[in-house]
CSV table of C-alpha atoms and ligand atoms in Angstrom, one decimal:
chain,number,residue,atom,x,y,z
A,25,MET,CA,132.2,160.4,143.5
A,26,ALA,CA,133.6,158.3,140.8
A,27,GLN,CA,136.8,158.6,140.6
A,28,LEU,CA,140.2,158.5,138.0
A,29,SER,CA,143.4,157.5,138.9
A,30,ASP,CA,146.0,160.6,138.4
A,31,ASP,CA,148.6,158.0,135.8
A,32,CYS,CA,145.6,157.1,134.2
A,33,PHE,CA,146.7,159.4,130.9
A,34,ALA,CA,150.3,159.0,131.1
A,35,PHE,CA,150.4,157.7,127.2
A,36,GLY,CA,152.0,159.0,124.6
A,37,GLY,CA,150.9,160.4,120.7
A,38,PRO,CA,150.1,163.7,119.9
A,39,MET,CA,146.9,162.4,118.1
A,40,MET,CA,145.5,159.2,118.4
A,41,SER,CA,142.4,157.4,117.4
A,42,VAL,CA,138.8,157.1,118.6
A,43,ASP,CA,139.1,154.1,119.4
A,44,GLU,CA,142.3,154.1,121.8
A,45,ALA,CA,141.2,157.5,123.4
A,46,VAL,CA,137.9,156.0,124.2
A,47,HIS,CA,139.4,152.5,126.0
A,48,LEU,CA,142.5,153.8,127.1
A,49,ILE,CA,139.5,156.0,129.5
A,50,THR,CA,136.2,153.9,129.9
A,51,ALA,CA,139.1,150.8,130.7
A,52,ARG,CA,140.5,153.5,133.8
A,53,VAL,CA,137.2,155.1,135.3
A,54,THR,CA,136.0,153.5,137.9
A,55,ALA,CA,131.7,152.9,138.3
A,56,VAL,CA,129.6,154.5,140.9
A,57,VAL,CA,128.5,152.1,143.0
A,58,ASP,CA,125.6,152.8,145.0
A,59,THR,CA,122.4,151.1,144.4
A,60,GLU,CA,118.8,152.8,144.2
A,61,ALA,CA,115.8,150.1,144.2
A,62,VAL,CA,113.1,152.4,141.7
A,63,ALA,CA,110.0,151.3,140.4
A,64,LEU,CA,109.5,149.2,137.6
A,65,ILE,CA,107.9,152.5,135.2
A,66,GLU,CA,110.5,154.5,136.2
A,67,ALA,CA,113.1,151.1,135.5
A,68,ASP,CA,113.2,152.0,131.4
A,69,GLY,CA,117.0,153.7,130.3
A,70,ARG,CA,118.8,152.8,134.8
A,71,ILE,CA,121.0,150.6,134.7
A,72,LEU,CA,120.8,147.3,136.2
A,73,ALA,CA,122.6,146.8,139.4
A,74,ARG,CA,122.6,143.2,139.8
A,75,ASP,CA,122.1,140.0,138.1
A,76,VAL,CA,118.4,138.9,138.2
A,77,THR,CA,117.6,135.1,138.5
A,78,ALA,CA,114.2,133.9,137.0
A,79,PRO,CA,112.3,132.7,140.5
A,80,LEU,CA,110.3,131.1,138.9
A,81,PRO,CA,109.9,129.5,135.4
A,82,LEU,CA,107.5,131.1,132.2
A,83,PRO,CA,105.1,130.1,132.1
A,84,PRO,CA,104.2,129.3,135.6
A,85,PHE,CA,102.6,126.7,134.9
A,86,THR,CA,102.2,124.7,130.8
A,87,ASN,CA,98.8,126.0,129.3
A,88,SER,CA,96.8,126.2,125.9
A,89,ALA,CA,98.3,127.8,123.5
A,90,VAL,CA,94.4,128.5,121.5
A,91,ASP,CA,91.0,128.3,121.6
A,92,GLY,CA,90.3,123.6,120.8
A,93,TYR,CA,90.2,121.0,123.0
A,94,ALA,CA,92.4,119.5,124.7
A,95,VAL,CA,93.1,115.4,124.8
A,96,ARG,CA,95.9,112.9,125.7
A,97,GLY,CA,98.4,111.6,123.8
A,98,GLU,CA,97.2,107.9,124.0
A,99,ASP,CA,93.9,108.7,123.1
A,100,LEU,CA,95.2,111.1,119.9
A,101,PRO,CA,93.1,109.9,117.0
A,102,ARG,CA,94.8,107.2,114.2
A,103,GLY,CA,94.4,107.3,110.9
A,104,ARG,CA,91.1,108.7,110.8
A,105,GLU,CA,89.1,111.5,112.7
A,106,GLN,CA,87.3,110.3,116.1
A,107,ALA,CA,84.1,111.6,117.7
A,108,PHE,CA,85.2,112.5,121.5
A,109,PRO,CA,82.6,113.0,124.0
A,110,VAL,CA,82.9,116.9,125.7
A,111,THR,CA,83.7,117.1,130.1
A,112,GLY,CA,84.6,120.2,131.3
A,113,ARG,CA,85.6,123.7,130.0
A,114,VAL,CA,88.5,125.7,131.3
A,115,THR,CA,88.8,129.2,131.1
A,116,ALA,CA,92.0,131.7,131.4
A,117,GLY,CA,92.8,132.0,135.1
A,118,ALA,CA,90.8,128.7,135.5
A,119,SER,CA,91.7,125.5,137.2
A,120,GLY,CA,89.9,123.0,135.0
A,121,GLU,CA,89.8,119.0,136.5
A,122,ALA,CA,91.6,116.2,135.3
A,123,ALA,CA,90.4,115.1,132.2
A,124,LYS,CA,89.0,111.5,131.9
A,125,ALA,CA,90.8,108.3,129.9
A,126,GLY,CA,89.1,109.1,125.9
A,127,HIS,CA,87.2,111.9,126.2
A,128,ALA,CA,87.6,115.4,125.4
A,129,VAL,CA,88.4,119.2,127.2
A,130,ARG,CA,87.0,122.3,126.0
A,131,ILE,CA,89.9,124.6,127.2
A,132,PHE,CA,90.5,128.8,125.9
A,133,THR,CA,94.2,130.3,125.1
A,134,GLY,CA,95.9,130.3,128.1
A,135,ALA,CA,94.4,128.5,130.2
A,136,PRO,CA,96.0,125.7,132.5
A,137,MET,CA,96.0,122.1,130.7
A,138,PRO,CA,93.7,119.8,132.4
A,139,GLU,CA,95.8,116.9,134.2
A,140,GLY,CA,96.1,114.3,132.2
A,141,THR,CA,95.8,116.4,129.1
A,142,ASP,CA,99.2,116.8,127.0
A,143,THR,CA,97.7,117.9,123.0
A,144,VAL,CA,94.9,121.1,121.8
A,145,PHE,CA,93.3,120.8,118.7
A,146,MET,CA,92.7,124.2,117.8
A,147,GLN,CA,88.4,124.5,117.5
A,148,GLU,CA,89.3,125.4,113.7
A,149,ASP,CA,90.6,122.1,113.2
A,150,VAL,CA,86.9,120.2,114.4
A,151,ARG,CA,83.8,119.5,114.1
A,152,LEU,CA,80.4,119.1,117.0
A,153,ASP,CA,77.9,116.3,115.8
A,154,ASP,CA,75.1,115.8,116.3
A,155,GLY,CA,75.4,114.3,119.3
A,156,GLY,CA,77.1,117.1,121.2
A,157,ASP,CA,80.6,115.6,120.6
A,158,VAL,CA,83.5,117.1,119.1
A,159,VAL,CA,85.1,115.6,115.9
A,160,LEU,CA,89.4,115.1,116.0
A,161,PRO,CA,91.4,115.0,112.9
A,162,ALA,CA,93.5,112.2,113.2
A,163,GLY,CA,97.3,113.3,112.5
A,164,LEU,CA,98.0,116.1,115.6
A,165,LYS,CA,100.9,115.6,116.9
A,166,ALA,CA,101.0,114.9,120.6
A,167,GLY,CA,102.0,118.5,122.1
A,168,ALA,CA,100.5,120.7,120.1
A,169,ASN,CA,99.6,123.6,120.8
A,170,VAL,CA,100.8,124.0,124.3
A,171,ARG,CA,103.2,125.8,126.2
A,172,PRO,CA,104.8,123.8,129.2
A,173,ALA,CA,105.9,125.2,131.7
A,174,GLY,CA,108.9,127.0,131.5
A,175,GLU,CA,109.6,126.9,127.6
A,176,ASP,CA,110.5,130.9,127.4
A,177,ILE,CA,112.8,131.1,130.7
A,178,ALA,CA,113.9,128.0,133.0
A,179,ARG,CA,113.5,128.8,136.6
A,180,GLY,CA,116.9,130.2,137.7
A,181,HIS,CA,118.0,131.2,134.8
A,182,LEU,CA,120.7,134.1,134.6
A,183,ALA,CA,117.3,136.3,132.3
A,184,LEU,CA,119.0,140.4,133.1
A,185,LYS,CA,122.5,140.6,133.6
A,186,ALA,CA,123.8,143.6,136.0
A,187,GLY,CA,125.2,146.2,133.6
A,188,SER,CA,122.4,146.4,131.0
A,189,ARG,CA,120.7,149.1,130.4
A,190,LEU,CA,117.1,149.1,131.1
A,191,ARG,CA,113.8,148.9,128.5
A,192,PRO,CA,111.1,148.5,128.3
A,193,GLN,CA,111.6,144.1,127.5
A,194,ASP,CA,113.0,144.6,130.3
A,195,VAL,CA,111.1,145.4,132.7
A,196,ALA,CA,108.1,143.8,130.9
A,197,LEU,CA,110.6,140.4,132.1
A,198,ALA,CA,110.9,142.0,135.6
A,199,ALA,CA,107.3,142.2,136.6
A,200,ALA,CA,106.7,138.4,134.6
A,201,PHE,CA,108.5,137.6,137.5
A,202,GLY,CA,106.3,139.2,139.6
A,203,LEU,CA,108.9,142.1,141.7
A,204,THR,CA,108.2,145.9,141.3
A,205,GLN,CA,111.0,146.8,141.9
A,206,LEU,CA,115.0,146.8,140.8
A,207,ASP,CA,118.0,148.0,142.1
A,208,VAL,CA,119.8,150.0,139.8
A,209,VAL,CA,122.5,152.4,140.2
A,210,ARG,CA,122.3,155.7,140.8
A,211,ARG,CA,122.4,158.3,138.5
A,212,LEU,CA,125.5,160.2,137.5
A,213,ARG,CA,125.8,163.4,138.6
A,214,ILE,CA,127.0,165.2,134.6
A,215,ALA,CA,127.8,169.0,135.3
A,216,VAL,CA,126.9,170.8,131.9
A,217,PHE,CA,129.6,174.3,130.9
A,218,SER,CA,129.5,175.9,127.8
A,219,THR,CA,132.7,178.5,127.4
A,220,GLY,CA,132.5,181.6,124.7
A,221,ASP,CA,132.3,185.5,124.9
A,222,GLU,CA,130.4,185.1,122.0
A,223,LEU,CA,127.1,183.1,123.9
A,224,ALA,CA,123.7,184.1,125.7
A,225,SER,CA,121.9,181.5,127.3
A,226,PRO,CA,118.8,182.1,125.7
A,227,GLY,CA,115.4,183.9,127.7
A,228,SER,CA,118.8,187.0,127.7
A,229,ALA,CA,119.7,189.1,126.4
A,230,ARG,CA,122.2,189.0,122.6
A,231,ALA,CA,124.0,191.7,122.0
A,232,ALA,CA,125.1,191.7,118.1
A,233,ALA,CA,127.7,189.7,118.0
A,234,GLN,CA,126.8,187.0,119.8
A,235,LEU,CA,124.3,184.3,119.1
A,236,TYR,CA,122.5,182.0,121.9
A,237,ASP,CA,124.0,179.2,123.0
A,238,SER,CA,122.7,176.1,122.0
A,239,ASN,CA,125.4,173.5,122.7
A,240,ARG,CA,124.6,172.8,126.2
A,241,PHE,CA,121.3,172.1,125.5
A,242,MET,CA,122.4,169.5,123.2
A,243,LEU,CA,124.5,167.9,125.8
A,244,MET,CA,122.0,168.1,128.2
A,245,THR,CA,119.0,166.4,126.6
A,246,MET,CA,121.7,163.8,125.5
A,247,LEU,CA,123.3,163.4,128.8
A,248,ARG,CA,119.0,162.4,129.5
A,249,ARG,CA,118.6,160.5,127.5
A,250,LEU,CA,121.9,158.4,129.0
A,251,GLY,CA,120.2,158.4,132.4
A,252,CYS,CA,122.1,161.0,133.8
A,253,GLU,CA,121.4,163.7,135.8
A,254,VAL,CA,122.5,166.8,135.2
A,255,SER,CA,123.8,169.8,136.4
A,256,ASP,CA,123.3,173.3,134.2
A,257,LEU,CA,126.2,175.2,134.8
A,258,GLY,CA,125.4,177.9,131.6
A,259,ILE,CA,128.1,179.7,130.1
A,260,LEU,CA,131.5,180.9,131.2
A,261,ARG,CA,133.5,183.8,129.0
A,262,ASP,CA,136.8,183.4,128.3
A,263,GLU,CA,138.2,183.9,130.5
A,264,ALA,CA,141.4,181.2,132.9
A,265,ALA,CA,141.1,182.0,136.0
A,266,PRO,CA,137.0,182.0,136.6
A,267,LEU,CA,137.1,178.6,134.4
A,268,ALA,CA,139.2,177.3,136.8
A,269,GLN,CA,137.4,177.7,139.6
A,270,ALA,CA,134.0,177.0,138.1
A,271,LEU,CA,135.3,173.4,136.7
A,272,GLN,CA,136.8,172.5,140.0
A,273,ARG,CA,134.0,173.6,142.4
A,274,GLY,CA,131.9,171.6,140.0
A,275,ALA,CA,134.3,168.5,140.5
A,276,SER,CA,133.6,168.1,143.9
A,277,GLN,CA,129.7,166.7,143.2
A,278,HIS,CA,130.3,165.3,139.7
A,279,ASP,CA,130.7,162.1,138.7
A,280,LEU,CA,132.0,164.2,135.0
A,281,LEU,CA,132.7,167.3,134.4
A,282,LEU,CA,131.1,168.6,130.2
A,283,THR,CA,132.2,171.8,128.6
A,284,THR,CA,131.6,172.8,124.8
A,285,GLY,CA,133.4,175.3,123.5
A,286,GLY,CA,137.4,176.8,123.9
A,287,VAL,CA,139.3,173.5,123.7
A,288,SER,CA,141.3,174.9,120.7
A,289,THR,CA,144.8,176.9,121.1
A,290,GLY,CA,144.1,180.0,120.1
A,291,GLU,CA,144.1,182.4,122.0
A,292,GLU,CA,141.1,182.5,123.6
A,293,ASP,CA,140.4,179.1,123.6
A,294,HIS,CA,141.0,178.7,127.9
A,295,VAL,CA,139.5,176.0,129.0
A,296,LYS,CA,143.1,173.4,127.7
A,297,SER,CA,144.9,175.8,130.7
A,298,SER,CA,142.2,176.0,133.6
A,299,VAL,CA,142.2,172.6,133.3
A,300,GLU,CA,145.8,172.5,133.9
A,301,SER,CA,145.7,175.0,136.3
A,302,VAL,CA,143.9,172.7,138.6
A,303,GLY,CA,144.4,169.0,138.0
A,304,ARG,CA,145.6,167.4,135.2
A,305,LEU,CA,144.2,168.0,131.1
A,306,VAL,CA,145.4,165.2,127.9
A,307,LEU,CA,144.8,167.1,125.3
A,308,TRP,CA,143.6,164.4,122.6
A,309,ARG,CA,144.0,166.0,119.6
A,310,MET,CA,142.5,162.8,117.9
A,311,ALA,CA,141.8,162.0,114.4
A,312,ILE,CA,137.6,162.1,114.3
A,313,LYS,CA,136.9,164.5,112.1
A,314,PRO,CA,133.9,166.9,112.6
A,315,GLY,CA,135.1,166.8,116.7
A,316,ARG,CA,138.9,166.9,117.2
A,317,PRO,CA,139.9,168.6,119.7
A,318,VAL,CA,139.0,167.5,122.4
A,319,ALA,CA,140.2,167.6,125.7
A,320,MET,CA,139.6,164.9,128.2
A,321,GLY,CA,141.7,165.2,131.8
A,322,ILE,CA,140.9,164.8,135.8
A,323,ILE,CA,139.9,167.1,137.7
A,324,GLY,CA,140.3,166.2,142.0
A,325,GLY,CA,139.8,162.6,140.9
A,326,THR,CA,136.8,163.0,138.7
A,327,PRO,CA,137.2,162.7,135.0
A,328,PHE,CA,137.2,166.3,133.2
A,329,ILE,CA,136.0,165.9,128.8
A,330,GLY,CA,135.9,168.9,127.1
A,331,LEU,CA,133.5,169.0,123.3
A,332,PRO,CA,134.3,171.5,120.3
A,333,GLY,CA,132.2,174.7,120.7
A,334,ASN,CA,130.8,173.7,116.7
A,335,PRO,CA,127.7,172.4,117.3
A,336,VAL,CA,127.8,168.8,114.4
A,337,ALA,CA,131.9,168.2,116.4
A,338,SER,CA,130.7,168.6,119.5
A,339,PHE,CA,127.4,166.3,118.8
A,340,VAL,CA,129.6,163.5,116.7
A,341,THR,CA,132.4,164.0,119.8
A,342,PHE,CA,129.6,163.0,122.4
A,343,VAL,CA,128.2,160.3,121.0
A,344,HIS,CA,131.6,158.9,120.0
A,345,VAL,CA,133.5,159.6,122.8
A,346,VAL,CA,131.4,160.7,126.1
A,347,ARG,CA,128.2,158.1,125.2
A,348,PRO,CA,131.1,155.4,125.9
A,349,VAL,CA,132.8,157.0,129.2
A,350,VAL,CA,129.2,157.5,130.4
A,351,LEU,CA,128.2,154.2,129.8
A,352,ALA,CA,131.4,153.0,131.6
A,353,LEU,CA,131.0,155.5,134.9
A,354,SER,CA,127.7,153.7,135.7
A,355,GLY,CA,128.9,150.5,135.5
A,356,ALA,CA,126.9,149.5,132.4
A,357,LEU,CA,128.3,146.5,129.8
A,358,PRO,CA,129.4,147.9,126.6
A,359,VAL,CA,126.8,148.5,123.9
A,360,PRO,CA,128.5,149.0,120.0
A,361,LEU,CA,126.8,151.1,118.1
A,362,VAL,CA,125.7,148.9,115.6
A,363,ALA,CA,126.1,150.7,111.4
A,364,ILE,CA,123.9,149.8,109.4
A,365,PRO,CA,125.2,149.1,105.8
A,366,VAL,CA,123.6,151.1,102.7
A,367,ARG,CA,124.8,151.9,99.9
A,368,ALA,CA,126.6,155.4,100.0
A,369,ALA,CA,123.8,158.2,97.2
A,370,PHE,CA,127.4,160.3,96.9
A,371,ALA,CA,130.9,160.5,97.1
A,372,TYR,CA,133.4,161.7,98.9
A,373,LYS,CA,137.1,161.5,99.5
A,374,LYS,CA,138.4,161.3,103.3
A,375,LYS,CA,142.6,161.7,105.3
A,376,SER,CA,143.2,157.7,105.8
A,377,GLY,CA,144.2,157.4,109.1
A,378,ARG,CA,141.2,159.5,110.5
A,379,ARG,CA,137.2,158.2,111.0
A,380,GLU,CA,135.1,160.8,109.6
A,381,TYR,CA,131.1,161.0,110.1
A,382,VAL,CA,129.1,162.1,107.4
A,383,ARG,CA,125.3,163.7,108.1
A,384,VAL,CA,123.0,161.3,106.0
A,385,THR,CA,119.5,161.4,105.1
A,386,LEU,CA,117.8,158.0,103.5
A,387,ARG,CA,116.2,156.6,100.3
A,388,ARG,CA,114.9,153.5,99.5
A,389,ALA,CA,116.0,153.1,95.9
A,390,GLY,CA,114.6,151.9,92.8
A,391,ASP,CA,115.6,148.6,93.6
A,392,GLY,CA,114.6,148.7,97.2
A,393,ALA,CA,118.1,149.0,98.5
A,394,LEU,CA,118.5,151.7,101.6
A,395,GLU,CA,120.4,155.0,100.0
A,396,ALA,CA,122.4,156.8,102.2
A,397,ILE,CA,122.5,161.3,100.2
A,398,LYS,CA,124.8,163.6,101.6
A,399,PHE,CA,123.5,166.6,102.9
A,400,PRO,CA,124.4,168.9,100.6
A,401,ARG,CA,127.0,171.2,102.8
A,402,GLU,CA,129.8,170.2,105.0
A,403,GLY,CA,129.7,173.0,107.8
A,404,ALA,CA,130.2,171.3,111.4
A,405,GLY,CA,128.8,174.5,112.4
A,406,LEU,CA,125.5,173.8,110.7
A,407,LEU,CA,122.7,172.9,112.9
A,408,SER,CA,120.5,172.0,110.2
A,409,SER,CA,122.6,169.7,108.8
A,410,LEU,CA,121.7,167.8,111.9
A,411,VAL,CA,118.0,168.5,112.5
A,412,ASP,CA,117.3,167.0,108.0
A,413,THR,CA,119.6,164.5,108.4
A,414,ASP,CA,118.8,160.4,109.6
A,415,GLY,CA,121.7,159.3,110.5
A,416,LEU,CA,125.4,159.0,110.3
A,417,VAL,CA,127.4,157.5,107.5
A,418,GLU,CA,131.2,155.9,109.8
A,419,LEU,CA,134.1,156.2,107.7
A,420,PRO,CA,137.0,153.9,109.5
A,421,GLU,CA,140.6,154.4,108.6
A,422,ALA,CA,141.2,153.0,106.3
A,423,ILE,CA,139.4,154.5,103.9
A,424,THR,CA,140.1,157.2,101.3
A,425,MET,CA,137.1,157.9,99.1
A,426,VAL,CA,133.5,157.1,98.8
A,427,GLU,CA,132.3,156.1,95.5
A,428,PRO,CA,128.4,156.2,94.2
A,429,GLY,CA,127.5,152.7,94.8
A,430,ASP,CA,129.7,152.1,98.0
A,431,ARG,CA,128.4,149.9,100.7
A,432,VAL,CA,129.0,152.2,103.8
A,433,GLY,CA,127.9,151.8,107.2
A,434,PHE,CA,124.9,154.0,108.1
A,435,LEU,CA,124.1,154.8,111.7
A,436,ALA,CA,121.0,156.0,112.7
A,437,TYR,CA,120.8,159.2,115.1
A,438,ALA,CA,117.7,157.2,117.6
A,439,SER,CA,119.9,154.4,117.6
A,440,LEU,CA,122.9,156.3,119.5
A,441,LEU,CA,121.6,157.3,123.0
B,1,LIG,P1,134.9,177.2,119.8
B,1,LIG,O1,135.2,175.4,120.0
B,1,LIG,O2,134.7,177.5,121.6
B,1,LIG,O3,136.2,177.9,119.1
B,1,LIG,O4,133.8,177.5,119.4
B,1,LIG,C1,133.4,177.3,117.7
B,1,LIG,C2,132.7,177.5,117.4
B,1,LIG,O5,131.0,177.2,118.2
B,1,LIG,C3,132.6,179.3,118.0
B,1,LIG,O6,132.7,180.3,116.7
B,1,LIG,C4,130.6,179.1,118.0
B,1,LIG,O7,130.1,179.8,117.1
B,1,LIG,C5,131.0,177.9,118.1
B,1,LIG,N1,130.0,177.8,119.7
B,1,LIG,C6,130.9,177.8,120.3
B,1,LIG,N2,129.9,177.5,121.7
B,1,LIG,C7,129.1,177.2,121.3
B,1,LIG,C8,128.0,177.0,121.7
B,1,LIG,N3,127.3,176.3,123.4
B,1,LIG,N4,126.4,176.5,121.2
B,1,LIG,C9,126.4,177.3,120.0
B,1,LIG,N5,127.3,177.1,119.2
B,1,LIG,C10,128.4,177.3,119.9
B,2,LIG,MG1,135.0,179.5,122.0
């Protein structure tokens, strides 16, 4: 399992910025080292374990970019059009014979360039004369309409870096090299618990004062999107001893323990004390809204993150804390979230020194600019505020207010996982 050194939380300060907190933990987790070979079709979203260097150039051979007529550069018509006898015909997948001097070869897109030729006239730019010769216009540059071997990628080029999170285009590149499998980091195993006496599992009876546990399904789904294998450890009651036991048991079998709820400082918040009884805890009162508090710790060498119970706080802290930790544990190269500048169509006041996230919908304004419309209500418990919006506007620590028309950074939900 992934290990975390026990002294890694030796730091002071009660309230940490998101960046400090994330840096502190990601710099100290040791990535898992186990790898597995997976078929290309299974590789999407996985973390590449080893560099891939190009075993062949792309394209592998010089070929025609268009349907037309191939000629030798030294034969190109100069000054005025010129008729060429057509000798030979080479189609995609076939190989042509060497071209004769002063002749043109009929050629099709993707077909290898006949030896001696280096230029292709598009069929739209030529005509055939009565004798069947092709009349080629003057003015085409030598080398036109040809894709030279290696113009995309040279043999030996570092094409895919270890730590990349593989995307369909990366898989395509591996296929273009003729590979059938890629070595990837094994999936992280992550345990997810919900905590709270007020929670009922979907499918079980719900008492009048209970609500169905939604966070666990949100978090498990988010983890799956990040390529993790998830253990659903259900709902834990607001009671310290069983909580501690479950966490300790989970630690030995997982790379990360993730809980939601029970991390505040109320009498019925038992996650803190449970973690302290079986491991070490630092309550990171992180300077993030919605979010704070987020608990982080270590149990038997396994990192622990306790997210808040309010669904929106849970979502936002997952994205900004759990995601970077998961990426670090899986040996991924850091993938910073890139906020896209949009125009605020709302006013907002915030505390300095705290990063805040506003749920927004995007709209195209009359002048063509993209505008962010704030969800009308702010509660951190409103699931509808996540469902009915497109993403989050990120307001950095230093800002204290936003006025309509200000430029703000927008993070689309689709870009977060
Ligand atoms: P807590 O952080 O435990 O104080 O929880 C704060 C609030 O979040 C609770 O009052 C619940 O309404 C809500 N909540 C906690 N856990 C969950 C969960 N797993 N799913 C949905 N809502 C939750
Ligand atoms: Mg609770």
